[in-house]
């Protein structure tokens, strides 16, 4: 069979390999501590963590319904690598950094840069981290006090033995986008002021979490509930077991058999008297969980940009090793043009996503202007919907740049594509987010669009050489034309949805 074997693409330190990330940080956050932490973490990702991520994929979670003696246990068995990801996440402060705020308004940029390096090697542990961060944000926004004070300290700790992750149980069978009409779960009040939840949650990811935030309708004395969004309240529940080892008030019906994200246990849950505490005002569940949606949508955008970055990084490395028609791929102009186009998309996605992280950090540190706050509200769904779509296209192109090997399962490359496909579905589909954009345009009487155009103008005013900022300008242009297209489409198809004159 001959002695020739293709060379494997090599994952090098993703921080050192990423000139754009390093340049961005040097401009905005030049503190030595941040750069050296990211450099050390990048080394750890390349040498150690990436292998765990692969292990999470090949050793996916499974559900054990019964113990050997027939007792119901509903135990979700995860791989040792998945558990190591949890410890690592605490130790590296992947959630904590956003709450310690050691770098003031730039803390979110620091945290998200770390997640950006981590994400493609994380075996999708970024999914529970996103929801954990979102839960911490909700608790912080309502005020850290009993019964969620302990939870907050666990969600944001660096001590691995204390660290908790959170779920986000919103979707029910009748509707995931339309939770306002689709939610049937009811909350029955108890004499001590707590509640018991009864219902069925159709998609619950990272179901091995320690706690969750979830929506339900409070029953009045007659057992009646209020329909629609105004009937929904937000609840905090711990996932715990009784002395017989059974989950308290939860039955895991089954784990979903999914196209991708196979590393993550995603379950269907029957809530059968789950003990819970209401943490929003009655009927204010949706606006209260909206804080979680903002955070998880930003995480989603970072993961999308990171998936693009990873495939480009590997494809570039491969181009220096693979020979075709007598020369290395990197010496074929057409191949390099393809890689360059992927690179431009990746630059745009990165810069746009980081800009939203910057705005989030500014808002949380109290230094955001009203314009910044509007911009954050507008750009969060735009960046999520845009990068979610972009990731599928760029990762798909990336696979092709490896030729047939891009299609071979144990190279790890096909998993990147499968996992990219979910980014436009969960946390709000593209069309649902485009309607969210419309809604916030209308509810702010167009102020968010004013903020956007002011921002673009200030960006362009600062461009000394157009070529240096070309990727950012292209991304802004792309987002703007997508936005215009969605606004037009939605206005045509949903004439009654909004008063667009606003
Ligand atoms: C790697 C990263 C991974 C990330 C982890 C992923 C794990 C997977 C987790 C999930 O997929 S969890 C499920 C995610 N589900 C969704 O994203 C649901 C998609 N549907 C929507 O987003 C709908 O727009 C929404 C459910 C929010 C609409 O609900 P309503 O009740 O029909 O909306 P309505 O009546 O317009 O708004 C109710 C209130 O919420 C309003 O406030 P007010 O009552 O004070 O006026 C809105 O302004 C507010 N609101 C809605 N969306 C908001 C928001 N506020 C701020 N930001 C938003 N995005
Ligand atoms: P539907 O709402 O039925 O949407 C179907 C189609 O209709 C979509 O294309 C949508 O864009 C379109 N559509 C809906 N409404 C409109 C409208 N008004 N105008 C135009 N088009 C519209 N959910 C959780 O709560 N917690 C989780 O942990 C979780 N994990 C998940 C993990 C995975 C792997 C997946 C795939 C999903 C997960 N979800 C989770 C569910 C996810 O959030 C929902 O699937 C998603 O929000 C869409 O809801 P749906 O499936 O009910 O689709």
Coordinates of C-alpha atoms and ligand atoms in Angstrom, one line a residue:
X1 CA 0.0 0.0 0.0
X2 CA 3.0 2.3 -0.1
X3 CA 4.5 4.5 2.6
X4 CA 2.7 7.8 2.0
X5 CA 0.2 9.1 4.6
X6 CA -1.5 12.4 4.6
X7 CA -0.3 14.7 7.4
X8 CA -2.7 15.5 10.2
X9 CA -3.6 19.2 10.7
X10 CA -2.2 20.4 14.0
X11 CA -4.0 22.4 16.6
X12 CA -1.6 25.0 17.9
X13 CA -2.2 27.4 20.8
X14 CA -5.5 29.1 19.6
X15 CA -4.6 32.3 21.4
X16 CA -1.1 32.6 19.8
X17 CA -2.5 31.6 16.5
X18 CA -5.2 34.3 16.5
X19 CA -3.6 37.6 15.4
X20 CA -7.0 39.3 15.3
X21 CA -7.9 38.3 18.9
X22 CA -4.5 39.4 20.1
X23 CA -4.6 42.7 18.2
X24 CA -8.2 43.4 19.5
X25 CA -7.1 42.8 23.1
X26 CA -3.9 44.7 22.8
X27 CA -6.0 47.7 21.6
X28 CA -8.7 47.5 24.3
X29 CA -7.4 45.5 27.2
X30 CA -3.6 45.6 27.2
X31 CA -3.2 44.3 30.8
X32 CA -0.4 41.8 31.0
X33 CA -2.4 39.6 33.3
X34 CA -5.2 39.1 30.8
X35 CA -2.9 38.3 27.9
X36 CA -0.7 35.9 29.9
X37 CA -3.8 34.1 31.3
X38 CA -5.2 33.7 27.8
X39 CA -1.9 32.5 26.4
X40 CA -1.5 29.9 29.2
X41 CA -5.1 28.8 28.7
X42 CA -4.6 28.5 24.9
X43 CA -1.7 26.2 25.6
X44 CA -3.9 24.1 27.9
X45 CA -6.6 23.9 25.3
X46 CA -4.3 22.7 22.6
X47 CA -2.4 20.2 24.7
X48 CA -5.0 18.9 27.1
X49 CA -8.6 20.1 26.7
X50 CA -9.1 19.4 23.0
X51 CA -8.7 15.7 23.7
X52 CA -11.3 15.8 26.4
X53 CA -13.7 17.6 23.9
X54 CA -13.2 14.7 21.5
X55 CA -13.8 12.2 24.3
X56 CA -17.1 13.9 25.1
X57 CA -18.2 13.4 21.5
X58 CA -17.2 9.7 21.2
X59 CA -18.5 8.9 24.7
X60 CA -21.8 10.6 24.8
X61 CA -24.2 10.8 27.8
X62 CA -26.7 8.0 28.3
X63 CA -29.7 7.6 30.5
X64 CA -30.1 4.8 33.1
X65 CA -33.7 4.6 34.0
X66 CA -33.6 1.9 36.7
X67 CA -31.1 0.5 39.1
X68 CA -30.3 -3.2 39.0
X69 CA -33.1 -3.9 41.5
X70 CA -35.7 -2.1 39.4
X71 CA -35.9 1.2 41.3
X72 CA -36.4 4.2 39.2
X73 CA -33.2 6.3 39.3
X74 CA -33.1 8.4 36.0
X75 CA -29.4 8.7 36.2
X76 CA -27.7 10.6 33.3
X77 CA -24.3 9.1 33.0
X78 CA -21.7 11.4 31.5
X79 CA -18.1 10.8 30.5
X80 CA -15.2 11.5 32.8
X81 CA -14.1 14.2 30.2
X82 CA -17.5 16.0 30.6
X83 CA -16.9 16.1 34.4
X84 CA -13.4 17.4 33.9
X85 CA -14.8 20.2 31.8
X86 CA -16.9 21.3 34.8
X87 CA -13.9 21.5 37.1
X88 CA -11.9 23.2 34.5
X89 CA -14.7 25.8 33.9
X90 CA -14.7 26.7 37.5
X91 CA -11.0 26.9 38.0
X92 CA -10.5 29.0 34.8
X93 CA -13.3 31.3 35.9
X94 CA -15.2 30.9 32.6
X95 CA -18.3 32.2 34.3
X96 CA -16.7 33.9 37.3
X97 CA -14.7 36.4 35.3
X98 CA -17.9 38.1 34.2
X99 CA -19.0 38.7 37.8
X100 CA -15.6 39.4 39.5
X101 CA -15.3 42.3 37.1
X102 CA -11.6 42.7 37.9
X103 CA -11.2 44.5 34.6
X104 CA -14.2 46.8 34.9
X105 CA -16.1 47.4 31.7
X106 CA -13.7 45.0 29.8
X107 CA -14.4 42.0 32.0
X108 CA -17.0 40.6 29.6
X109 CA -14.5 40.9 26.7
X110 CA -11.9 39.0 28.7
X111 CA -14.4 36.3 29.7
X112 CA -15.7 35.9 26.2
X113 CA -12.2 35.8 24.7
X114 CA -11.5 32.9 27.0
X115 CA -14.7 31.2 26.0
X116 CA -13.8 31.9 22.3
X117 CA -10.5 30.0 22.7
X118 CA -12.2 27.2 24.7
X119 CA -15.4 26.7 22.6
X120 CA -14.3 24.5 19.7
X121 CA -12.4 22.2 22.1
X122 CA -15.0 22.2 24.9
X123 CA -17.1 19.2 23.9
X124 CA -20.1 21.6 24.0
X125 CA -19.5 22.3 27.7
X126 CA -20.1 25.9 26.5
X127 CA -23.8 25.0 26.5
X128 CA -24.2 24.6 30.3
X129 CA -21.8 27.5 30.8
X130 CA -24.0 29.8 28.7
X131 CA -27.0 28.9 30.7
X132 CA -25.1 29.1 34.0
X133 CA -24.0 32.6 33.1
X134 CA -27.5 33.5 32.0
X135 CA -29.0 32.3 35.3
X136 CA -26.4 34.3 37.3
X137 CA -27.3 37.3 35.3
X138 CA -31.1 36.8 36.0
X139 CA -30.4 36.4 39.8
X140 CA -28.1 39.5 39.8
X141 CA -30.7 41.5 38.0
X142 CA -33.5 40.6 40.5
X143 CA -31.2 41.1 43.5
X144 CA -29.1 38.4 45.2
X145 CA -31.0 37.3 48.2
X146 CA -32.7 34.2 49.6
X147 CA -33.5 31.7 48.1
X148 CA -31.1 32.3 45.3
X149 CA -28.1 33.8 47.1
X150 CA -26.4 30.5 47.6
X151 CA -27.1 29.5 44.0
X152 CA -25.5 32.8 42.8
X153 CA -22.4 32.2 44.8
X154 CA -22.1 28.6 43.4
X155 CA -22.7 29.7 39.8
X156 CA -20.0 32.3 39.9
X157 CA -17.4 30.5 42.0
X158 CA -13.9 29.4 40.9
X159 CA -13.9 26.5 43.4
X160 CA -14.7 23.4 41.5
X161 CA -16.2 21.5 44.4
X162 CA -18.8 24.3 44.9
X163 CA -19.4 25.1 41.3
X164 CA -23.0 24.6 40.0
X165 CA -24.4 24.7 36.5
X166 CA -27.9 25.8 35.6
X167 CA -30.5 24.6 33.1
X168 CA -32.9 26.8 31.2
X169 CA -36.2 25.0 30.8
X170 CA -38.5 27.0 28.5
X171 CA -39.5 24.8 25.6
X172 CA -42.6 22.7 25.8
X173 CA -44.2 20.5 23.2
X174 CA -46.7 23.1 22.0
X175 CA -44.1 25.7 21.3
X176 CA -40.5 26.7 21.8
X177 CA -40.6 30.0 20.0
X178 CA -44.1 30.8 21.3
X179 CA -43.6 30.1 25.0
X180 CA -46.4 32.5 25.8
X181 CA -49.1 30.3 24.4
X182 CA -47.2 27.0 24.5
X183 CA -46.4 26.7 28.2
X184 CA -48.7 24.4 30.1
X185 CA -46.7 23.8 33.2
X186 CA -48.5 24.9 36.3
X187 CA -47.2 26.1 39.7
X188 CA -49.2 25.1 42.7
X189 CA -48.5 27.2 45.8
X190 CA -47.6 25.6 49.1
X191 CA -48.3 26.8 52.6
X192 CA -44.7 27.8 53.1
X193 CA -44.7 30.2 50.2
X194 CA -42.9 27.8 47.8
X195 CA -44.5 26.0 44.8
X196 CA -44.6 22.6 43.2
X197 CA -44.4 22.5 39.4
X198 CA -46.3 20.1 37.2
X199 CA -45.8 19.9 33.5
X200 CA -43.7 18.6 30.6
X201 CA -40.5 20.2 29.4
X202 CA -39.8 19.1 25.8
X203 CA -36.1 20.2 25.4
X204 CA -33.8 20.6 28.4
X205 CA -30.1 20.7 27.7
X206 CA -27.3 19.8 30.0
X207 CA -29.8 18.1 32.2
X208 CA -27.1 17.1 34.6
X209 CA -27.3 20.6 35.9
X210 CA -27.6 21.4 39.6
X211 CA -30.4 23.9 39.3
X212 CA -32.6 25.5 36.7
X213 CA -34.7 28.5 35.8
X214 CA -38.1 27.6 34.3
X215 CA -41.4 29.1 33.4
X216 CA -44.8 28.1 34.7
X217 CA -48.3 29.4 35.3
X218 CA -49.4 30.0 38.9
X219 CA -52.7 28.4 39.7
X220 CA -55.2 30.4 41.7
X221 CA -57.3 28.9 44.5
X222 CA -59.7 27.4 41.9
X223 CA -56.9 25.9 39.9
X224 CA -57.3 28.4 37.1
X225 CA -54.4 30.0 35.4
X226 CA -53.9 33.2 33.2
X227 CA -53.2 32.4 29.6
X228 CA -50.5 34.1 27.4
X229 CA -47.3 35.8 28.4
X230 CA -48.9 37.6 31.4
X231 CA -49.7 34.3 33.0
X232 CA -46.0 33.2 33.0
X233 CA -43.8 33.5 36.1
X234 CA -40.1 32.6 36.5
X235 CA -39.1 29.8 38.9
X236 CA -35.9 28.6 40.5
X237 CA -35.6 24.9 41.2
X238 CA -32.8 22.7 42.4
X239 CA -32.2 19.3 40.8
X240 CA -31.8 17.0 43.8
X241 CA -32.5 13.5 44.9
X242 CA -34.4 12.0 47.9
X243 CA -32.9 9.5 50.3
X244 CA -33.9 6.6 47.9
X245 CA -31.8 8.2 45.2
X246 CA -34.8 9.3 43.1
X247 CA -34.9 12.8 41.5
X248 CA -37.3 15.0 43.5
X249 CA -40.3 15.8 41.4
X250 CA -38.7 15.0 38.1
X251 CA -38.8 12.0 35.7
X252 CA -36.4 11.9 32.8
X253 CA -38.6 10.6 30.0
X254 CA -35.7 10.1 27.5
X255 CA -32.6 11.7 26.1
X256 CA -33.0 13.2 22.6
X257 CA -31.3 11.5 19.6
X258 CA -29.8 14.5 17.9
X259 CA -28.0 15.4 14.7
X260 CA -25.2 17.1 16.7
X261 CA -24.5 18.4 20.2
X262 CA -24.3 14.7 21.1
X263 CA -21.9 15.5 23.9
X264 CA -24.7 17.3 25.7
X265 CA -27.5 15.4 27.5
X266 CA -30.7 16.9 26.2
X267 CA -33.8 15.4 27.8
X268 CA -37.5 15.4 27.9
X269 CA -38.6 16.0 31.5
X270 CA -41.8 15.3 33.3
X271 CA -42.2 17.7 36.2
X272 CA -44.3 15.9 38.8
X273 CA -44.3 18.1 41.8
X274 CA -40.9 19.7 41.4
X275 CA -40.2 21.9 44.5
X276 CA -39.6 25.5 43.2
X277 CA -39.5 29.1 44.3
X278 CA -41.0 31.9 42.2
X279 CA -38.3 34.6 41.6
X280 CA -40.2 37.0 39.3
X281 CA -43.3 38.9 40.1
X282 CA -46.4 36.9 39.0
X283 CA -46.9 37.2 35.3
X284 CA -43.4 38.8 34.7
X285 CA -41.6 35.6 33.8
X286 CA -40.8 36.4 30.2
X287 CA -39.2 39.8 30.7
X288 CA -37.4 38.4 33.7
X289 CA -35.9 35.5 31.7
X290 CA -35.1 37.9 28.9
X291 CA -31.8 38.7 30.7
X292 CA -30.9 35.0 30.4
X293 CA -31.7 35.1 26.7
X294 CA -29.4 38.1 26.2
X295 CA -26.5 36.3 27.8
X296 CA -27.0 32.9 26.1
X297 CA -27.5 34.6 22.7
X298 CA -24.2 36.4 23.1
X299 CA -22.5 33.1 24.1
X300 CA -24.1 31.5 21.0
X301 CA -22.5 34.3 18.8
X302 CA -19.1 33.7 20.4
X303 CA -19.4 30.0 19.8
X304 CA -20.3 30.6 16.2
X305 CA -17.3 32.9 15.6
X306 CA -15.1 30.4 17.4
X307 CA -16.3 27.5 15.2
X308 CA -15.4 29.5 12.1
X309 CA -12.0 30.5 13.6
X310 CA -11.2 26.8 14.4
X311 CA -12.0 25.5 11.0
X312 CA -10.0 28.3 9.3
X313 CA -7.1 27.7 11.6
X314 CA -7.0 24.0 10.8
X315 CA -7.5 24.5 7.1
X316 CA -4.7 27.0 7.0
X317 CA -2.4 24.5 8.8
X318 CA -3.5 21.7 6.4
X319 CA -2.7 24.0 3.4
X320 CA 1.0 24.0 4.6
X321 CA 1.1 20.2 4.6
X322 CA -1.0 18.8 1.8
X323 CA 0.4 18.7 -1.7
X324 CA -1.7 18.5 -4.9
X325 CA -0.6 18.9 -8.5
X326 CA 3.0 19.1 -7.4
X327 CA 2.7 22.0 -4.8
X328 CA 1.4 22.7 -1.4
X329 CA -2.2 23.8 -1.2
X330 CA -1.0 27.1 0.1
X331 CA 0.6 27.7 -3.2
X332 CA -2.6 27.3 -5.2
X333 CA -4.1 30.8 -5.5
X334 CA -7.7 29.5 -5.9
X335 CA -7.5 27.5 -2.7
X336 CA -6.0 30.5 -0.9
X337 CA -8.8 32.7 -2.2
X338 CA -11.3 30.3 -0.6
X339 CA -9.5 30.4 2.7
X340 CA -9.3 34.1 2.5
X341 CA -13.0 34.4 2.1
X342 CA -13.6 32.2 5.1
X343 CA -11.1 34.4 7.0
X344 CA -13.0 37.6 6.1
X345 CA -16.3 36.0 7.3
X346 CA -14.6 34.9 10.6
X347 CA -13.1 38.4 11.1
X348 CA -16.5 40.0 10.7
X349 CA -18.2 37.5 13.0
X350 CA -15.5 38.0 15.7
X351 CA -15.5 41.8 15.6
X352 CA -19.3 42.1 15.6
X353 CA -19.6 39.6 18.5
X354 CA -16.9 41.2 20.5
X355 CA -18.5 44.6 20.1
X356 CA -21.7 43.2 21.7
X357 CA -19.6 41.8 24.6
X358 CA -18.0 45.3 24.9
X359 CA -21.5 46.8 25.1
X360 CA -22.6 44.2 27.7
X361 CA -19.6 45.0 29.9
X362 CA -20.2 48.7 29.6
X363 CA -23.9 48.3 30.6
X364 CA -23.0 46.1 33.6
X365 CA -20.3 48.5 34.8
X366 CA -22.7 51.4 34.6
X367 CA -20.7 53.3 32.0
X368 CA -23.1 52.7 29.1
X369 CA -24.8 55.7 27.5
X370 CA -28.5 55.3 26.5
X371 CA -27.2 54.9 23.0
X372 CA -25.0 51.9 24.0
X373 CA -28.0 50.3 25.8
X374 CA -30.1 50.6 22.7
X375 CA -27.3 49.2 20.6
X376 CA -26.9 46.2 22.9
X377 CA -30.6 45.4 22.8
X378 CA -30.6 45.7 19.0
X379 CA -27.4 43.9 18.2
X380 CA -27.8 40.9 20.5
X381 CA -30.5 39.2 18.3
X382 CA -28.9 40.5 15.1
X383 CA -25.5 39.1 15.9
X384 CA -27.0 35.8 17.1
X385 CA -29.0 35.3 14.0
X386 CA -26.3 36.4 11.6
X387 CA -23.4 34.4 13.1
X388 CA -25.6 31.3 13.5
X389 CA -26.2 31.2 9.8
X390 CA -22.6 32.2 8.9
X391 CA -21.1 29.4 11.0
X392 CA -22.9 26.7 9.1
X393 CA -21.7 28.2 5.7
X394 CA -18.1 28.8 6.8
X395 CA -17.7 25.4 8.6
X396 CA -19.2 23.6 5.6
X397 CA -16.7 25.4 3.3
X398 CA -14.0 24.5 5.8
X399 CA -14.7 20.8 5.6
X400 CA -14.4 21.0 1.8
X401 CA -11.0 22.5 2.1
X402 CA -9.8 19.2 3.6
X403 CA -11.1 17.3 0.5
X404 CA -12.5 13.8 1.4
X405 CA -10.9 13.9 4.8
X406 CA -13.3 16.7 5.8
X407 CA -16.1 14.1 5.6
X408 CA -14.4 11.5 7.7
X409 CA -15.9 11.1 11.2
X410 CA -12.8 10.4 13.3
X411 CA -10.9 13.5 12.0
X412 CA -13.3 15.4 14.3
X413 CA -14.3 17.7 11.4
X414 CA -17.8 16.5 10.7
X415 CA -18.7 17.1 14.4
X416 CA -17.9 20.8 13.9
X417 CA -20.5 21.0 11.1
X418 CA -23.2 19.1 13.1
X419 CA -22.7 21.3 16.1
X420 CA -22.8 24.5 14.0
X421 CA -26.2 23.6 12.7
X422 CA -27.9 24.1 16.1
X423 CA -26.6 27.6 16.5
X424 CA -29.4 29.1 14.4
X425 CA -32.1 27.0 16.1
X426 CA -31.7 27.1 19.8
X427 CA -32.0 30.3 21.8
X428 CA -34.4 31.6 19.1
X429 CA -34.6 30.7 15.4
X430 CA -33.6 33.2 12.8
X431 CA -37.1 34.4 12.0
X432 CA -38.1 34.6 15.6
X433 CA -35.1 36.7 16.4
X434 CA -35.8 38.9 13.4
X435 CA -39.2 39.6 14.9
X436 CA -37.5 40.3 18.2
X437 CA -35.5 43.0 16.3
X438 CA -38.7 44.4 14.9
X439 CA -40.3 44.5 18.3
X440 CA -37.5 46.4 19.9
X441 CA -37.4 48.8 17.0
X442 CA -41.1 49.5 17.5
X443 CA -40.9 49.6 21.3
X444 CA -38.1 52.1 21.3
X445 CA -39.8 54.2 18.6
X446 CA -36.9 53.5 16.3
X447 CA -34.3 54.7 18.9
X448 CA -32.3 51.4 18.5
X449 CA -31.9 52.1 14.8
X450 CA -30.8 55.6 15.4
X451 CA -28.2 54.2 17.8
X452 CA -27.1 51.7 15.2
X453 CA -26.6 54.3 12.5
X454 CA -24.8 56.6 14.9
X455 CA -22.5 53.7 15.8
X456 CA -21.8 52.8 12.2
X457 CA -21.0 56.4 11.4
X458 CA -18.6 56.7 14.3
X459 CA -16.9 53.5 13.2
X460 CA -16.5 54.7 9.6
X461 CA -15.2 58.1 10.8
X462 CA -12.4 56.4 12.6
X463 CA -11.2 54.5 9.6
X464 CA -7.9 55.8 8.4
X465 CA -7.3 53.1 5.9
X466 CA -10.4 51.4 4.7
X467 CA -8.6 48.1 4.0
X468 CA -7.7 47.6 7.7
X469 CA -11.3 47.7 8.8
X470 CA -12.7 46.1 5.7
X471 CA -13.9 42.9 7.5
X472 CA -15.7 44.9 10.2
X473 CA -17.3 47.2 7.6
X474 CA -18.3 44.1 5.6
X475 CA -19.9 42.5 8.7
X476 CA -21.8 45.7 9.6
X477 CA -23.0 45.9 6.0
X478 CA -24.0 42.3 6.0
X479 CA -25.9 42.7 9.3
X480 CA -27.6 45.8 8.0
X481 CA -28.7 44.3 4.8
X482 CA -30.0 41.2 6.6
X483 CA -31.8 43.4 9.0
X484 CA -33.4 45.4 6.2
X485 CA -34.4 42.2 4.5
X486 CA -35.9 40.7 7.6
X487 CA -37.7 44.0 8.5
X488 CA -39.2 44.1 4.9
X489 CA -40.2 40.4 4.9
X490 CA -41.6 40.4 8.4
X491 CA -43.6 43.6 7.7
X492 CA -45.0 42.1 4.5
X493 CA -45.9 38.7 6.1
X494 CA -47.0 40.0 9.5
X495 CA -48.7 43.3 8.7
X496 CA -50.6 43.2 12.0
X497 CA -47.5 42.4 14.1
X498 CA -46.2 45.9 14.5
X499 CA -47.0 49.4 13.8
X500 CA -44.0 50.0 11.6
X501 CA -44.6 53.7 11.4
X502 CA -43.3 53.7 15.0
Ligands
LIG1 C1 -22.9 27.6 22.9 C2 -23.9 28.5 23.4 C3 -25.1 27.7 23.7 C4 -26.2 28.4 24.3 C5 -27.0 27.4 25.2 C6 -28.1 26.9 24.5 C7 -28.9 25.8 25.2 C8 -30.2 25.7 24.6 C9 -31.2 26.5 25.4 C10 -32.4 27.0 24.7 O1 -32.7 26.9 23.5 S1 -33.5 27.7 25.8 C11 -34.9 28.2 24.9 C12 -34.7 29.4 24.2 N1 -36.0 29.9 23.8 C13 -36.1 31.0 23.1 O2 -35.1 31.6 22.8 C14 -37.5 31.4 22.8 C15 -37.6 32.1 21.5 N2 -38.8 33.0 21.6 C16 -38.6 34.3 21.8 O3 -37.5 34.8 22.0 C17 -39.9 35.1 21.9 O4 -39.6 36.3 21.3 C18 -40.3 35.3 23.4 C19 -40.6 34.0 24.0 C20 -39.3 36.1 24.2 C21 -41.6 36.1 23.2 O5 -42.4 36.0 24.3 P1 -43.8 36.8 24.4 O6 -44.3 36.7 25.7 O7 -44.7 36.4 23.3 O8 -43.2 38.3 24.0 P2 -43.7 39.7 24.3 O9 -45.2 39.7 24.8 O10 -43.5 40.5 23.1 O11 -42.8 40.2 25.5 C22 -43.0 40.0 26.8 C23 -42.1 40.9 27.6 O12 -40.7 40.4 27.5 C24 -42.0 42.3 27.1 O13 -41.7 43.2 28.2 P3 -42.8 44.1 28.8 O14 -44.0 43.2 29.2 O15 -42.1 44.8 29.9 O16 -43.2 45.0 27.7 C25 -40.8 42.3 26.1 O17 -40.2 43.6 26.0 C26 -39.9 41.4 26.9 N3 -38.9 40.7 26.0 C27 -39.1 39.8 25.1 N4 -38.0 39.4 24.5 C28 -37.0 40.2 25.0 C29 -37.6 41.1 26.0 N5 -36.9 41.9 26.7 C30 -35.6 42.0 26.5 N6 -34.9 41.2 25.5 C31 -35.6 40.4 24.8 N7 -35.0 39.6 23.9
LIG2 P1 -41.2 26.2 16.5 O1 -41.4 27.4 17.4 O2 -42.3 25.3 16.2 O3 -40.7 26.8 15.1 C1 -40.8 26.1 13.9 C2 -40.4 27.0 12.7 O4 -41.4 28.1 12.7 C3 -39.1 27.7 12.9 O5 -38.4 27.7 11.6 C4 -39.4 29.1 13.3 O6 -38.5 30.1 12.9 C5 -40.7 29.3 12.7 N1 -41.6 30.3 13.4 C6 -42.1 30.1 14.6 N2 -42.8 31.2 15.0 C7 -42.7 32.1 13.9 C8 -43.2 33.4 13.6 N3 -43.9 34.1 14.5 N4 -42.9 33.9 12.4 C9 -42.1 33.3 11.5 N5 -41.6 32.1 11.7 C10 -41.9 31.5 12.9 N6 -35.1 24.7 24.8 C11 -35.1 24.9 26.2 O7 -36.0 25.6 26.7 N7 -34.1 24.5 26.9 C12 -33.0 23.8 26.4 O8 -32.1 23.5 27.1 C13 -33.1 23.5 25.0 N8 -32.1 22.8 24.4 C14 -32.1 22.5 23.1 C15 -31.1 21.7 22.6 C16 -31.2 21.4 21.2 C17 -30.1 20.5 20.7 C18 -32.2 21.9 20.4 C19 -32.3 21.5 19.0 C20 -33.2 22.6 21.0 C21 -33.2 22.9 22.3 N9 -34.2 23.7 22.9 C22 -34.1 24.0 24.3 C23 -35.3 24.1 22.2 C24 -35.1 25.3 21.3 O9 -34.9 26.5 22.0 C25 -36.4 25.4 20.4 O10 -36.4 24.2 19.6 C26 -36.4 26.6 19.5 O11 -36.6 27.8 20.3 C27 -37.5 26.5 18.5 O12 -38.8 26.2 19.1 P2 -39.6 25.0 18.4 O13 -38.7 23.8 18.3 O14 -40.9 24.9 19.2 O15 -39.9 25.4 17.0

